Amino acid sequence: MTPELDQKWWSKNKPKLMKKTGLGDALKAYQIAEDQMDWAKSLKALSDVKRKVAEAVKAAGSKHADTVTVLKKYPKIIDKIEKELKAKQKDAEDRAKSAPADTPKQKVGKSVVIWKKDLGEEITKKFKPDWLKDLKGYAFQLKLNEDLLDVLEDEGDYVTPQQMVDDANAVTDKLVALIAKELMSTDAAIKKETDAKKRAALIKGFEDKLKTIMNGAKKHYEAIPAKRWQAFVKRKQQYKEYKVKTGFDIALGTLSVVGGAVGVAGAAATGGASLALGIVSLVRGVAQLADKIKDTAQEAEKVEKTLKNDLDTLLKRYRNAEGEAKKNVQGGAEVGASVLKGILGTDAPFLATLPKCDKNYGLWQNKVAGLEVGGRKLSQAIIKGLADCDKLEKAMKKADAKKAGKYLDKLKKARAALQKALDGCSSMMERVSNADKNAPNLKKMLDALNSTNPKYAQIFDKVFPVVVNLTLAGANAGVGFKEASSTLDTVNTALGLFNDIASEGKDQLEEAIG
């Protein structure tokens, strides 16, 4: 066992009959100081921990030889942490010396959860073998000190926290894909194994690997807040002395197996004919949902094009006003904001277009939100359909080849069409996500134009090009219209094949696989 600088760890693992040594209190004091990022206090507390460890070794004596062995590992761990703390202390002192006089003083706040994810749920969405009942309790939490969140809110920066969440989700997507691949590999090995003990060992091996992968991912998550905060500080140098206190919690849960699954090799799904009819019903519902999404995407495209044209009008009227204003200034003098406001304040096209942009922005957001909800439902339904296809294929493979075999090829083609539809849905959702993420930037710009004293030059010359390019990228192609149409086409192809299997092959399936 490796000892931890954690009071709860010591309380859990110390011998019950061992007398009190003060080590637990010392560990708690160190944890509090380290959490507050008070490096001098942390070093002092760590020195006290080292003394209490020596006292604990004496108290354990020969009665608790195993405890002594573990406690003697502490000095090496403490020495390493001391070096790290001294480096942090020096870095903080150097920063303090170079800090501007007007730098706001940081008061480190408590840790706040900014993101959490149930890994078990995400993994089983990707793949859930028939022997796996549940993955409960496997979860991640990312934390950040609340004073940094207060700074971001005061500065009107809601993008940085969202970027932290996006980064955490991106790492999670890769992690889930890796674990799902391991789960598929384990499932394939289990299906080939007939010995119950060996099957159980394979499941245990996957569970151990899952914990190893999750623990290994910790460093990737912990680096996210610091990286995004550094990017923020480049724009807001007055906060460069602020410290990021990030925390990352891992909850390792339990893997539960379906009753009897371990002892029965290669158990296949039955009820082939009813299962085939069930898939037809499911895919018919998928097709209807995809059709609705197509309509919503077309509506979003129409609103988006109108919004883009109106934004172009705003820019054009601004350029006209700017040209008119420059005629009345001397030499290279800058056009004043009040002059531009006076011109645009009476410009009918500009005044008429701005409220249209506000209205269509809200309408566009509603359409994007509808696409997001529909896309998620569609993905979930297709994934269930693919899982049912796997069950039916297993049943067909075990059936009489002559009676059910000829429908196996159609099933494979139908499943491939569903998979293609899922890929199309994923592409659409990526575009919808980008639109949803970037839209607030456009809202800020529109709010700025509606303010009492708009800074027209700053808005149109600096903010406008970036925001419009980000928010309405690919506007001519629409928000997911192409992907929605493609998805509907592939779903309809799959539906036709499933209809053939269920109607023409119903009798053969019932006779062959029940």
Short mmCIF file of C-alpha atoms in Angstrom, two decimals:
data_model
loop_
_atom_site.label_atom_id
_atom_site.label_comp_id
_atom_site.label_asym_id
_atom_site.label_seq_id
_atom_site.Cartn_x
_atom_site.Cartn_y
_atom_site.Cartn_z
CA MET A 1 0.00 0.00 0.00
CA THR A 2 1.16 3.53 -0.78
CA PRO A 3 0.38 6.06 1.99
CA GLU A 4 -1.52 9.24 1.13
CA LEU A 5 -1.30 12.74 2.60
CA ASP A 6 -4.94 12.48 3.51
CA GLN A 7 -6.55 12.38 6.96
CA LYS A 8 -9.40 10.13 5.75
CA TRP A 9 -6.88 7.65 4.30
CA TRP A 10 -5.07 7.38 7.64
CA SER A 11 -8.34 7.09 9.60
CA LYS A 12 -9.47 4.26 7.31
CA ASN A 13 -6.20 2.28 7.25
CA LYS A 14 -4.59 2.72 10.70
CA PRO A 15 -4.85 -0.21 13.15
CA LYS A 16 -7.98 0.12 15.25
CA LEU A 17 -6.17 -0.60 18.54
CA MET A 18 -3.23 1.71 17.86
CA LYS A 19 -3.00 4.64 20.30
CA LYS A 20 -3.54 8.23 19.08
CA THR A 21 -0.41 9.80 17.56
CA GLY A 22 -1.66 13.12 16.18
CA LEU A 23 -0.85 12.08 12.61
CA GLY A 24 -4.47 12.44 11.51
CA ASP A 25 -4.70 16.01 12.81
CA ALA A 26 -1.39 16.90 11.15
CA LEU A 27 -2.56 15.51 7.82
CA LYS A 28 -5.81 17.50 8.10
CA ALA A 29 -3.89 20.71 8.81
CA TYR A 30 -1.71 20.11 5.75
CA GLN A 31 -4.74 19.47 3.54
CA ILE A 32 -6.39 22.73 4.64
CA ALA A 33 -3.22 24.77 4.01
CA GLU A 34 -2.64 23.16 0.61
CA ASP A 35 -6.27 23.73 -0.38
CA GLN A 36 -5.86 27.44 0.43
CA MET A 37 -2.68 27.47 -1.66
CA ASP A 38 -0.77 28.96 1.28
CA TRP A 39 2.61 27.46 0.43
CA ALA A 40 4.45 28.67 3.56
CA LYS A 41 1.72 27.27 5.80
CA SER A 42 1.68 24.05 3.74
CA LEU A 43 5.44 23.54 4.20
CA LYS A 44 5.13 24.09 7.95
CA ALA A 45 2.22 21.64 8.16
CA LEU A 46 4.13 19.09 6.08
CA SER A 47 7.09 19.35 8.44
CA ASP A 48 4.70 18.57 11.30
CA VAL A 49 3.36 15.56 9.35
CA LYS A 50 6.93 14.25 9.05
CA ARG A 51 7.38 14.44 12.84
CA LYS A 52 4.04 12.76 13.50
CA VAL A 53 4.93 9.94 11.07
CA ALA A 54 8.04 9.21 13.15
CA GLU A 55 5.89 9.12 16.30
CA ALA A 56 3.39 6.82 14.59
CA VAL A 57 6.19 4.40 13.59
CA LYS A 58 7.26 4.19 17.25
CA ALA A 59 3.67 3.75 18.42
CA ALA A 60 3.01 0.97 15.91
CA GLY A 61 6.13 -0.97 16.91
CA SER A 62 6.33 -4.70 16.40
CA LYS A 63 2.60 -5.17 17.06
CA HIS A 64 1.73 -3.52 13.75
CA ALA A 65 4.63 -4.46 11.49
CA ASP A 66 2.63 -3.99 8.28
CA THR A 67 1.65 -0.46 9.32
CA VAL A 68 5.30 0.37 10.04
CA THR A 69 6.26 -0.82 6.53
CA VAL A 70 3.69 1.52 4.98
CA LEU A 71 4.54 4.48 7.25
CA LYS A 72 8.22 4.24 6.30
CA LYS A 73 7.23 5.09 2.72
CA TYR A 74 6.06 8.54 3.84
CA PRO A 75 9.46 10.35 3.99
CA LYS A 76 10.16 9.82 0.29
CA ILE A 77 6.65 11.07 -0.61
CA ILE A 78 6.97 14.07 1.73
CA ASP A 79 10.40 15.04 0.32
CA LYS A 80 8.95 15.11 -3.21
CA ILE A 81 5.96 17.24 -2.15
CA GLU A 82 8.25 19.61 -0.22
CA LYS A 83 10.29 20.31 -3.35
CA GLU A 84 7.10 21.00 -5.32
CA LEU A 85 5.76 23.35 -2.62
CA LYS A 86 9.04 25.27 -2.41
CA ALA A 87 8.99 25.75 -6.18
CA LYS A 88 5.39 27.03 -5.99
CA GLN A 89 6.32 29.34 -3.13
CA LYS A 90 9.24 30.81 -5.08
CA ASP A 91 7.08 31.24 -8.17
CA ALA A 92 4.43 33.07 -6.12
CA GLU A 93 7.06 35.36 -4.57
CA ASP A 94 8.55 36.16 -7.99
CA ARG A 95 5.12 36.96 -9.37
CA ALA A 96 4.35 39.21 -6.40
CA LYS A 97 7.54 41.20 -7.03
CA SER A 98 6.68 41.79 -10.68
CA ALA A 99 2.96 42.45 -10.11
CA PRO A 100 1.63 45.94 -10.93
CA ALA A 101 0.65 48.08 -7.95
CA ASP A 102 -3.02 48.08 -8.96
CA THR A 103 -3.33 44.29 -9.15
CA PRO A 104 -6.50 43.24 -7.25
CA LYS A 105 -5.66 41.01 -4.30
CA GLN A 106 -6.92 37.45 -4.59
CA LYS A 107 -8.94 35.88 -1.83
CA VAL A 108 -8.91 32.20 -2.71
CA GLY A 109 -12.45 30.84 -2.58
CA LYS A 110 -13.85 27.40 -1.96
CA SER A 111 -13.88 24.79 -4.71
CA VAL A 112 -16.97 24.70 -6.91
CA VAL A 113 -17.98 21.84 -9.22
CA ILE A 114 -17.99 23.22 -12.78
CA TRP A 115 -18.48 19.91 -14.60
CA LYS A 116 -19.39 16.32 -13.83
CA LYS A 117 -20.05 13.23 -15.89
CA ASP A 118 -21.41 9.75 -15.24
CA LEU A 119 -18.87 7.57 -17.10
CA GLY A 120 -20.89 4.39 -16.71
CA GLU A 121 -23.87 5.93 -18.46
CA GLU A 122 -21.72 7.33 -21.30
CA ILE A 123 -19.93 4.00 -21.86
CA THR A 124 -23.09 1.89 -21.97
CA LYS A 125 -24.59 4.34 -24.49
CA LYS A 126 -21.72 3.43 -26.79
CA PHE A 127 -21.83 -0.31 -26.19
CA LYS A 128 -23.60 -2.57 -23.72
CA PRO A 129 -23.04 -6.34 -24.07
CA ASP A 130 -25.78 -8.75 -23.03
CA TRP A 131 -23.81 -9.92 -19.95
CA LEU A 132 -23.42 -6.39 -18.53
CA LYS A 133 -26.24 -5.27 -16.24
CA ASP A 134 -24.83 -1.91 -15.17
CA LEU A 135 -21.78 0.31 -14.56
CA LYS A 136 -22.80 2.25 -11.47
CA GLY A 137 -20.87 4.91 -9.61
CA TYR A 138 -18.12 5.55 -12.17
CA ALA A 139 -18.01 9.33 -12.33
CA PHE A 140 -15.78 12.41 -12.72
CA GLN A 141 -16.04 15.91 -11.20
CA LEU A 142 -13.95 18.96 -12.14
CA LYS A 143 -13.68 21.81 -9.63
CA LEU A 144 -12.43 25.41 -9.67
CA ASN A 145 -12.02 28.01 -6.94
CA GLU A 146 -15.08 30.25 -6.88
CA ASP A 147 -13.11 33.52 -6.79
CA LEU A 148 -11.95 32.85 -10.36
CA LEU A 149 -15.54 32.25 -11.43
CA ASP A 150 -16.47 35.57 -9.79
CA VAL A 151 -13.72 37.33 -11.77
CA LEU A 152 -14.92 35.81 -15.04
CA GLU A 153 -18.49 36.84 -14.29
CA ASP A 154 -17.43 40.40 -13.35
CA GLU A 155 -15.49 40.65 -16.61
CA GLY A 156 -18.49 39.38 -18.59
CA ASP A 157 -16.51 36.35 -19.74
CA TYR A 158 -18.88 33.40 -19.91
CA VAL A 159 -16.91 31.76 -22.69
CA THR A 160 -13.90 30.66 -20.60
CA PRO A 161 -15.94 28.49 -18.17
CA GLN A 162 -17.82 27.01 -21.13
CA GLN A 163 -14.49 26.24 -22.82
CA MET A 164 -13.37 24.39 -19.68
CA VAL A 165 -16.55 22.31 -19.87
CA ASP A 166 -16.09 21.73 -23.61
CA ASP A 167 -12.49 20.60 -23.03
CA ALA A 168 -13.60 18.19 -20.30
CA ASN A 169 -16.30 16.77 -22.58
CA ALA A 170 -13.79 16.37 -25.42
CA VAL A 171 -11.40 14.41 -23.18
CA THR A 172 -14.35 12.34 -21.96
CA ASP A 173 -15.43 11.50 -25.52
CA LYS A 174 -11.96 10.09 -26.26
CA LEU A 175 -11.89 8.26 -22.94
CA VAL A 176 -15.34 6.73 -23.45
CA ALA A 177 -14.41 5.62 -26.97
CA LEU A 178 -11.28 3.91 -25.59
CA ILE A 179 -13.18 2.15 -22.79
CA ALA A 180 -15.99 1.11 -25.16
CA LYS A 181 -13.37 -0.45 -27.43
CA GLU A 182 -11.97 -2.40 -24.47
CA LEU A 183 -15.50 -3.48 -23.58
CA MET A 184 -16.13 -4.72 -27.13
CA SER A 185 -12.84 -6.63 -27.07
CA THR A 186 -13.77 -8.22 -23.73
CA ASP A 187 -17.23 -9.12 -25.05
CA ALA A 188 -15.72 -10.79 -28.12
CA ALA A 189 -13.39 -12.86 -25.90
CA ILE A 190 -16.26 -13.84 -23.59
CA LYS A 191 -18.40 -15.02 -26.49
CA LYS A 192 -15.62 -17.40 -27.56
CA GLU A 193 -15.03 -18.75 -24.05
CA THR A 194 -17.04 -21.72 -22.69
CA ASP A 195 -15.45 -21.97 -19.25
CA ALA A 196 -17.44 -19.99 -16.65
CA LYS A 197 -14.40 -19.21 -14.49
CA LYS A 198 -12.46 -17.89 -17.45
CA ARG A 199 -15.41 -15.74 -18.51
CA ALA A 200 -15.61 -14.31 -15.00
CA ALA A 201 -11.86 -13.61 -15.11
CA LEU A 202 -12.26 -11.72 -18.39
CA ILE A 203 -14.96 -9.52 -16.83
CA LYS A 204 -12.76 -8.90 -13.77
CA GLY A 205 -9.88 -8.02 -16.10
CA PHE A 206 -12.02 -5.42 -17.87
CA GLU A 207 -13.10 -3.90 -14.55
CA ASP A 208 -9.45 -3.58 -13.45
CA LYS A 209 -8.51 -2.02 -16.80
CA LEU A 210 -11.42 0.43 -16.52
CA LYS A 211 -10.13 1.68 -13.15
CA THR A 212 -6.58 1.97 -14.48
CA ILE A 213 -7.71 4.01 -17.50
CA MET A 214 -9.84 6.33 -15.34
CA ASN A 215 -7.01 6.98 -12.89
CA GLY A 216 -4.62 7.60 -15.78
CA ALA A 217 -6.95 10.26 -17.21
CA LYS A 218 -6.73 12.44 -14.09
CA LYS A 219 -3.78 14.56 -15.27
CA HIS A 220 -5.53 15.44 -18.55
CA TYR A 221 -8.56 16.82 -16.71
CA GLU A 222 -6.60 18.66 -14.04
CA ALA A 223 -4.68 20.62 -16.71
CA ILE A 224 -7.84 22.08 -18.30
CA PRO A 225 -8.71 24.98 -15.91
CA ALA A 226 -5.13 26.29 -15.73
CA LYS A 227 -4.77 26.27 -19.50
CA ARG A 228 -8.00 28.20 -20.09
CA TRP A 229 -7.28 30.62 -17.22
CA GLN A 230 -3.86 31.43 -18.75
CA ALA A 231 -5.59 32.29 -22.02
CA PHE A 232 -7.94 34.62 -20.12
CA VAL A 233 -5.02 36.28 -18.29
CA LYS A 234 -3.34 37.13 -21.61
CA ARG A 235 -6.30 39.43 -22.21
CA LYS A 236 -6.63 40.59 -18.60
CA GLN A 237 -3.11 41.04 -17.23
CA GLN A 238 -4.36 42.49 -13.93
CA TYR A 239 -5.29 38.96 -12.84
CA LYS A 240 -2.00 37.27 -13.74
CA GLU A 241 -1.11 36.72 -10.05
CA TYR A 242 -4.31 34.82 -9.37
CA LYS A 243 -3.82 31.14 -8.61
CA VAL A 244 -5.89 28.30 -10.03
CA LYS A 245 -6.96 25.79 -7.39
CA THR A 246 -8.26 22.96 -9.49
CA GLY A 247 -9.60 19.73 -8.13
CA PHE A 248 -10.59 16.52 -9.82
CA ASP A 249 -12.57 13.76 -8.16
CA ILE A 250 -12.86 10.21 -9.43
CA ALA A 251 -15.54 7.85 -8.19
CA LEU A 252 -14.79 4.21 -8.96
CA GLY A 253 -18.04 2.30 -8.87
CA THR A 254 -19.11 -1.28 -9.38
CA LEU A 255 -19.68 -3.44 -12.42
CA SER A 256 -22.73 -5.70 -12.15
CA VAL A 257 -23.36 -8.70 -14.38
CA VAL A 258 -26.68 -10.08 -15.63
CA GLY A 259 -27.69 -13.13 -13.60
CA GLY A 260 -26.39 -16.32 -15.21
CA ALA A 261 -24.57 -14.48 -17.98
CA VAL A 262 -21.12 -15.54 -16.83
CA GLY A 263 -21.95 -19.21 -16.63
CA VAL A 264 -23.69 -19.52 -20.01
CA ALA A 265 -21.41 -19.32 -23.02
CA GLY A 266 -22.64 -17.56 -26.14
CA ALA A 267 -26.22 -17.10 -24.99
CA ALA A 268 -28.15 -15.77 -27.98
CA ALA A 269 -31.30 -13.70 -28.15
CA THR A 270 -34.46 -15.54 -29.17
CA GLY A 271 -37.86 -14.43 -30.39
CA GLY A 272 -36.47 -13.57 -33.79
CA ALA A 273 -39.73 -12.82 -35.59
CA SER A 274 -41.12 -10.57 -32.85
CA LEU A 275 -37.73 -8.88 -32.54
CA ALA A 276 -37.70 -8.19 -36.28
CA LEU A 277 -41.18 -6.63 -36.07
CA GLY A 278 -40.04 -4.58 -33.08
CA ILE A 279 -37.10 -3.24 -35.08
CA VAL A 280 -39.44 -2.28 -37.94
CA SER A 281 -41.61 -0.31 -35.51
CA LEU A 282 -38.57 1.38 -33.96
CA VAL A 283 -37.04 2.33 -37.31
CA ARG A 284 -40.39 3.65 -38.55
CA GLY A 285 -40.40 5.97 -35.53
CA VAL A 286 -36.80 6.95 -36.31
CA ALA A 287 -37.82 7.83 -39.88
CA GLN A 288 -40.67 10.05 -38.63
CA LEU A 289 -38.32 11.81 -36.20
CA ALA A 290 -35.70 12.31 -38.93
CA ASP A 291 -38.42 13.80 -41.16
CA LYS A 292 -39.34 16.32 -38.45
CA ILE A 293 -35.67 17.22 -38.00
CA LYS A 294 -35.38 17.80 -41.74
CA ASP A 295 -38.29 20.27 -41.59
CA THR A 296 -36.76 22.05 -38.58
CA ALA A 297 -33.40 22.23 -40.35
CA GLN A 298 -35.02 23.80 -43.40
CA GLU A 299 -36.72 26.37 -41.16
CA ALA A 300 -33.42 27.09 -39.38
CA GLU A 301 -31.72 27.54 -42.74
CA LYS A 302 -34.36 30.04 -43.87
CA VAL A 303 -34.12 32.10 -40.65
CA GLU A 304 -30.33 31.96 -40.73
CA LYS A 305 -30.16 33.29 -44.30
CA THR A 306 -32.52 36.15 -43.40
CA LEU A 307 -30.41 36.95 -40.34
CA LYS A 308 -27.22 36.92 -42.39
CA ASN A 309 -28.73 39.28 -44.99
CA ASP A 310 -29.89 41.68 -42.27
CA LEU A 311 -26.45 41.66 -40.66
CA ASP A 312 -24.97 42.49 -44.06
CA THR A 313 -27.43 45.40 -44.30
CA LEU A 314 -26.32 46.72 -40.89
CA LEU A 315 -22.71 46.62 -42.01
CA LYS A 316 -23.53 48.30 -45.33
CA ARG A 317 -25.45 51.14 -43.65
CA TYR A 318 -22.59 51.61 -41.18
CA ARG A 319 -20.10 51.91 -44.07
CA ASN A 320 -22.36 54.48 -45.75
CA ALA A 321 -22.58 56.48 -42.51
CA GLU A 322 -18.83 56.23 -42.02
CA GLY A 323 -18.22 57.55 -45.57
CA GLU A 324 -20.65 60.41 -45.05
CA ALA A 325 -19.02 61.33 -41.73
CA LYS A 326 -15.51 61.33 -43.19
CA LYS A 327 -16.52 64.02 -45.69
CA ASN A 328 -16.92 66.41 -42.77
CA VAL A 329 -13.66 65.76 -40.90
CA GLN A 330 -10.26 67.27 -41.59
CA GLY A 331 -7.37 65.20 -42.99
CA GLY A 332 -6.85 61.90 -41.20
CA ALA A 333 -8.91 62.77 -38.15
CA GLU A 334 -10.99 59.93 -36.73
CA VAL A 335 -14.74 59.90 -37.03
CA GLY A 336 -16.27 60.48 -33.61
CA ALA A 337 -18.78 58.05 -32.11
CA SER A 338 -21.28 60.88 -31.57
CA VAL A 339 -21.10 61.81 -35.26
CA LEU A 340 -21.80 58.22 -36.33
CA LYS A 341 -24.60 57.96 -33.80
CA GLY A 342 -26.17 61.11 -35.20
CA ILE A 343 -26.10 59.74 -38.75
CA LEU A 344 -27.20 56.16 -37.96
CA GLY A 345 -29.79 57.46 -35.51
CA THR A 346 -31.74 58.85 -38.45
CA ASP A 347 -30.85 56.13 -40.99
CA ALA A 348 -34.17 54.40 -41.75
CA PRO A 349 -32.74 51.12 -43.16
CA PHE A 350 -30.41 50.76 -40.16
CA LEU A 351 -33.15 51.53 -37.63
CA ALA A 352 -35.56 49.10 -39.29
CA THR A 353 -33.05 46.28 -39.62
CA LEU A 354 -31.66 46.19 -36.08
CA PRO A 355 -34.92 45.02 -34.39
CA LYS A 356 -35.36 42.45 -37.18
CA CYS A 357 -31.94 41.02 -36.28
CA ASP A 358 -32.93 40.81 -32.61
CA LYS A 359 -36.17 39.01 -33.47
CA ASN A 360 -34.57 36.59 -35.92
CA TYR A 361 -31.73 35.86 -33.51
CA GLY A 362 -34.28 34.61 -30.97
CA LEU A 363 -36.13 32.61 -33.62
CA TRP A 364 -32.88 31.12 -34.92
CA GLN A 365 -31.88 30.08 -31.39
CA ASN A 366 -35.24 28.31 -30.98
CA LYS A 367 -34.71 26.37 -34.20
CA VAL A 368 -31.16 25.40 -33.20
CA ALA A 369 -32.44 24.25 -29.80
CA GLY A 370 -35.09 22.14 -31.55
CA LEU A 371 -32.45 20.54 -33.73
CA GLU A 372 -30.33 19.79 -30.67
CA VAL A 373 -33.16 18.02 -28.81
CA GLY A 374 -34.30 16.15 -31.92
CA GLY A 375 -30.77 15.09 -32.81
CA ARG A 376 -30.20 13.58 -29.38
CA LYS A 377 -33.47 11.64 -29.50
CA LEU A 378 -32.64 10.44 -32.99
CA SER A 379 -29.16 9.25 -31.96
CA GLN A 380 -30.56 7.36 -28.98
CA ALA A 381 -33.23 5.65 -31.09
CA ILE A 382 -30.73 4.63 -33.79
CA ILE A 383 -28.33 3.24 -31.17
CA LYS A 384 -31.15 1.10 -29.72
CA GLY A 385 -32.00 -0.08 -33.24
CA LEU A 386 -28.38 -1.11 -33.81
CA ALA A 387 -28.34 -3.02 -30.52
CA ASP A 388 -31.52 -4.90 -31.53
CA CYS A 389 -29.91 -5.68 -34.90
CA ASP A 390 -27.00 -7.31 -33.07
CA LYS A 391 -29.41 -9.50 -31.08
CA LEU A 392 -31.30 -10.54 -34.20
CA GLU A 393 -28.09 -11.27 -36.11
CA LYS A 394 -26.85 -13.56 -33.32
CA ALA A 395 -30.16 -15.42 -33.40
CA MET A 396 -30.05 -15.78 -37.20
CA LYS A 397 -26.50 -17.10 -37.16
CA LYS A 398 -27.57 -19.90 -34.82
CA ALA A 399 -30.62 -20.73 -36.93
CA ASP A 400 -30.99 -23.02 -39.92
CA ALA A 401 -28.99 -21.30 -42.68
CA LYS A 402 -31.49 -22.20 -45.39
CA LYS A 403 -34.50 -20.84 -43.55
CA ALA A 404 -33.11 -17.63 -42.06
CA GLY A 405 -29.77 -17.21 -43.79
CA LYS A 406 -30.97 -15.34 -46.86
CA TYR A 407 -32.38 -12.58 -44.61
CA LEU A 408 -29.07 -12.23 -42.80
CA ASP A 409 -27.56 -10.31 -45.73
CA LYS A 410 -30.51 -7.92 -45.76
CA LEU A 411 -30.12 -7.41 -42.02
CA LYS A 412 -26.44 -6.54 -42.45
CA LYS A 413 -27.28 -4.00 -45.17
CA ALA A 414 -30.07 -2.53 -43.05
CA ARG A 415 -27.78 -2.22 -40.07
CA ALA A 416 -25.12 -0.54 -42.25
CA ALA A 417 -27.74 1.98 -43.39
CA LEU A 418 -28.65 2.71 -39.77
CA GLN A 419 -24.98 3.15 -38.89
CA LYS A 420 -24.59 5.60 -41.77
CA ALA A 421 -27.64 7.48 -40.50
CA LEU A 422 -26.05 7.67 -37.04
CA ASP A 423 -22.87 9.12 -38.57
CA GLY A 424 -24.96 11.71 -40.45
CA CYS A 425 -26.76 12.59 -37.24
CA SER A 426 -23.41 13.05 -35.47
CA SER A 427 -22.23 15.42 -38.22
CA MET A 428 -25.41 17.44 -37.90
CA MET A 429 -25.12 17.61 -34.12
CA GLU A 430 -21.55 18.88 -34.39
CA ARG A 431 -22.71 21.81 -36.55
CA VAL A 432 -25.66 22.47 -34.25
CA SER A 433 -23.34 22.43 -31.24
CA ASN A 434 -21.00 24.93 -32.88
CA ALA A 435 -23.91 27.23 -33.73
CA ASP A 436 -25.28 26.98 -30.21
CA LYS A 437 -21.88 27.66 -28.66
CA ASN A 438 -21.06 30.68 -30.81
CA ALA A 439 -24.49 32.32 -30.87
CA PRO A 440 -24.02 34.18 -27.53
CA ASN A 441 -21.21 36.17 -29.17
CA LEU A 442 -23.70 37.49 -31.71
CA LYS A 443 -26.18 38.32 -28.92
CA LYS A 444 -23.53 40.42 -27.14
CA MET A 445 -22.87 42.33 -30.35
CA LEU A 446 -26.58 43.01 -30.96
CA ASP A 447 -26.96 44.15 -27.34
CA ALA A 448 -24.01 46.49 -27.82
CA LEU A 449 -25.68 48.03 -30.89
CA ASN A 450 -28.88 48.53 -28.89
CA SER A 451 -27.09 50.25 -26.00
CA THR A 452 -27.46 53.95 -25.25
CA ASN A 453 -24.05 54.87 -26.63
CA PRO A 454 -22.93 52.19 -29.10
CA LYS A 455 -19.24 52.16 -30.02
CA TYR A 456 -19.98 51.66 -33.69
CA ALA A 457 -16.38 51.65 -34.94
CA GLN A 458 -15.29 49.07 -32.40
CA ILE A 459 -18.35 46.88 -33.01
CA PHE A 460 -18.27 46.86 -36.82
CA ASP A 461 -14.52 47.04 -37.45
CA LYS A 462 -13.27 44.67 -34.76
CA VAL A 463 -16.07 42.54 -33.30
CA PHE A 464 -18.47 42.16 -36.22
CA PRO A 465 -16.22 40.25 -38.69
CA VAL A 466 -15.11 37.72 -36.07
CA VAL A 467 -18.54 37.17 -34.53
CA VAL A 468 -20.41 36.78 -37.81
CA ASN A 469 -17.82 34.40 -39.21
CA LEU A 470 -17.92 32.31 -36.05
CA THR A 471 -21.67 32.33 -35.56
CA LEU A 472 -22.97 31.99 -39.08
CA ALA A 473 -20.18 29.88 -40.56
CA GLY A 474 -21.56 27.89 -43.47
CA ALA A 475 -24.81 29.86 -43.43
CA ASN A 476 -25.48 29.16 -47.09
CA ALA A 477 -25.52 25.43 -46.38
CA GLY A 478 -27.95 25.85 -43.49
CA VAL A 479 -27.72 24.44 -39.98
CA GLY A 480 -27.67 20.72 -40.51
CA PHE A 481 -30.09 20.71 -43.47
CA LYS A 482 -27.81 18.62 -45.66
CA GLU A 483 -27.07 16.18 -42.84
CA ALA A 484 -30.76 15.91 -41.89
CA SER A 485 -31.74 15.09 -45.49
CA SER A 486 -28.97 12.51 -45.77
CA THR A 487 -29.96 10.93 -42.47
CA LEU A 488 -33.60 10.64 -43.53
CA ASP A 489 -32.62 8.99 -46.83
CA THR A 490 -30.45 6.36 -45.14
CA VAL A 491 -33.10 5.66 -42.47
CA ASN A 492 -35.71 5.11 -45.19
CA THR A 493 -33.35 2.69 -46.94
CA ALA A 494 -32.97 0.74 -43.69
CA LEU A 495 -36.73 0.78 -43.12
CA GLY A 496 -37.39 -0.80 -46.53
CA LEU A 497 -34.93 -3.62 -45.81
CA PHE A 498 -36.39 -4.24 -42.33
CA ASN A 499 -39.88 -4.39 -43.83
CA ASP A 500 -38.68 -7.12 -46.21
CA ILE A 501 -37.18 -9.13 -43.36
CA ALA A 502 -40.26 -8.85 -41.16
CA SER A 503 -42.93 -9.43 -43.81
CA GLU A 504 -41.36 -11.89 -46.27
CA GLY A 505 -39.24 -13.71 -43.72
CA LYS A 506 -41.62 -13.81 -40.76
CA ASP A 507 -42.62 -17.46 -41.18
CA GLN A 508 -39.05 -18.61 -41.81
CA LEU A 509 -37.80 -16.66 -38.81
CA GLU A 510 -40.48 -18.08 -36.53
CA GLU A 511 -39.66 -21.61 -37.65
CA ALA A 512 -35.90 -21.12 -37.44
CA ILE A 513 -35.36 -19.00 -34.34
CA GLY A 514 -38.73 -18.57 -32.68
#
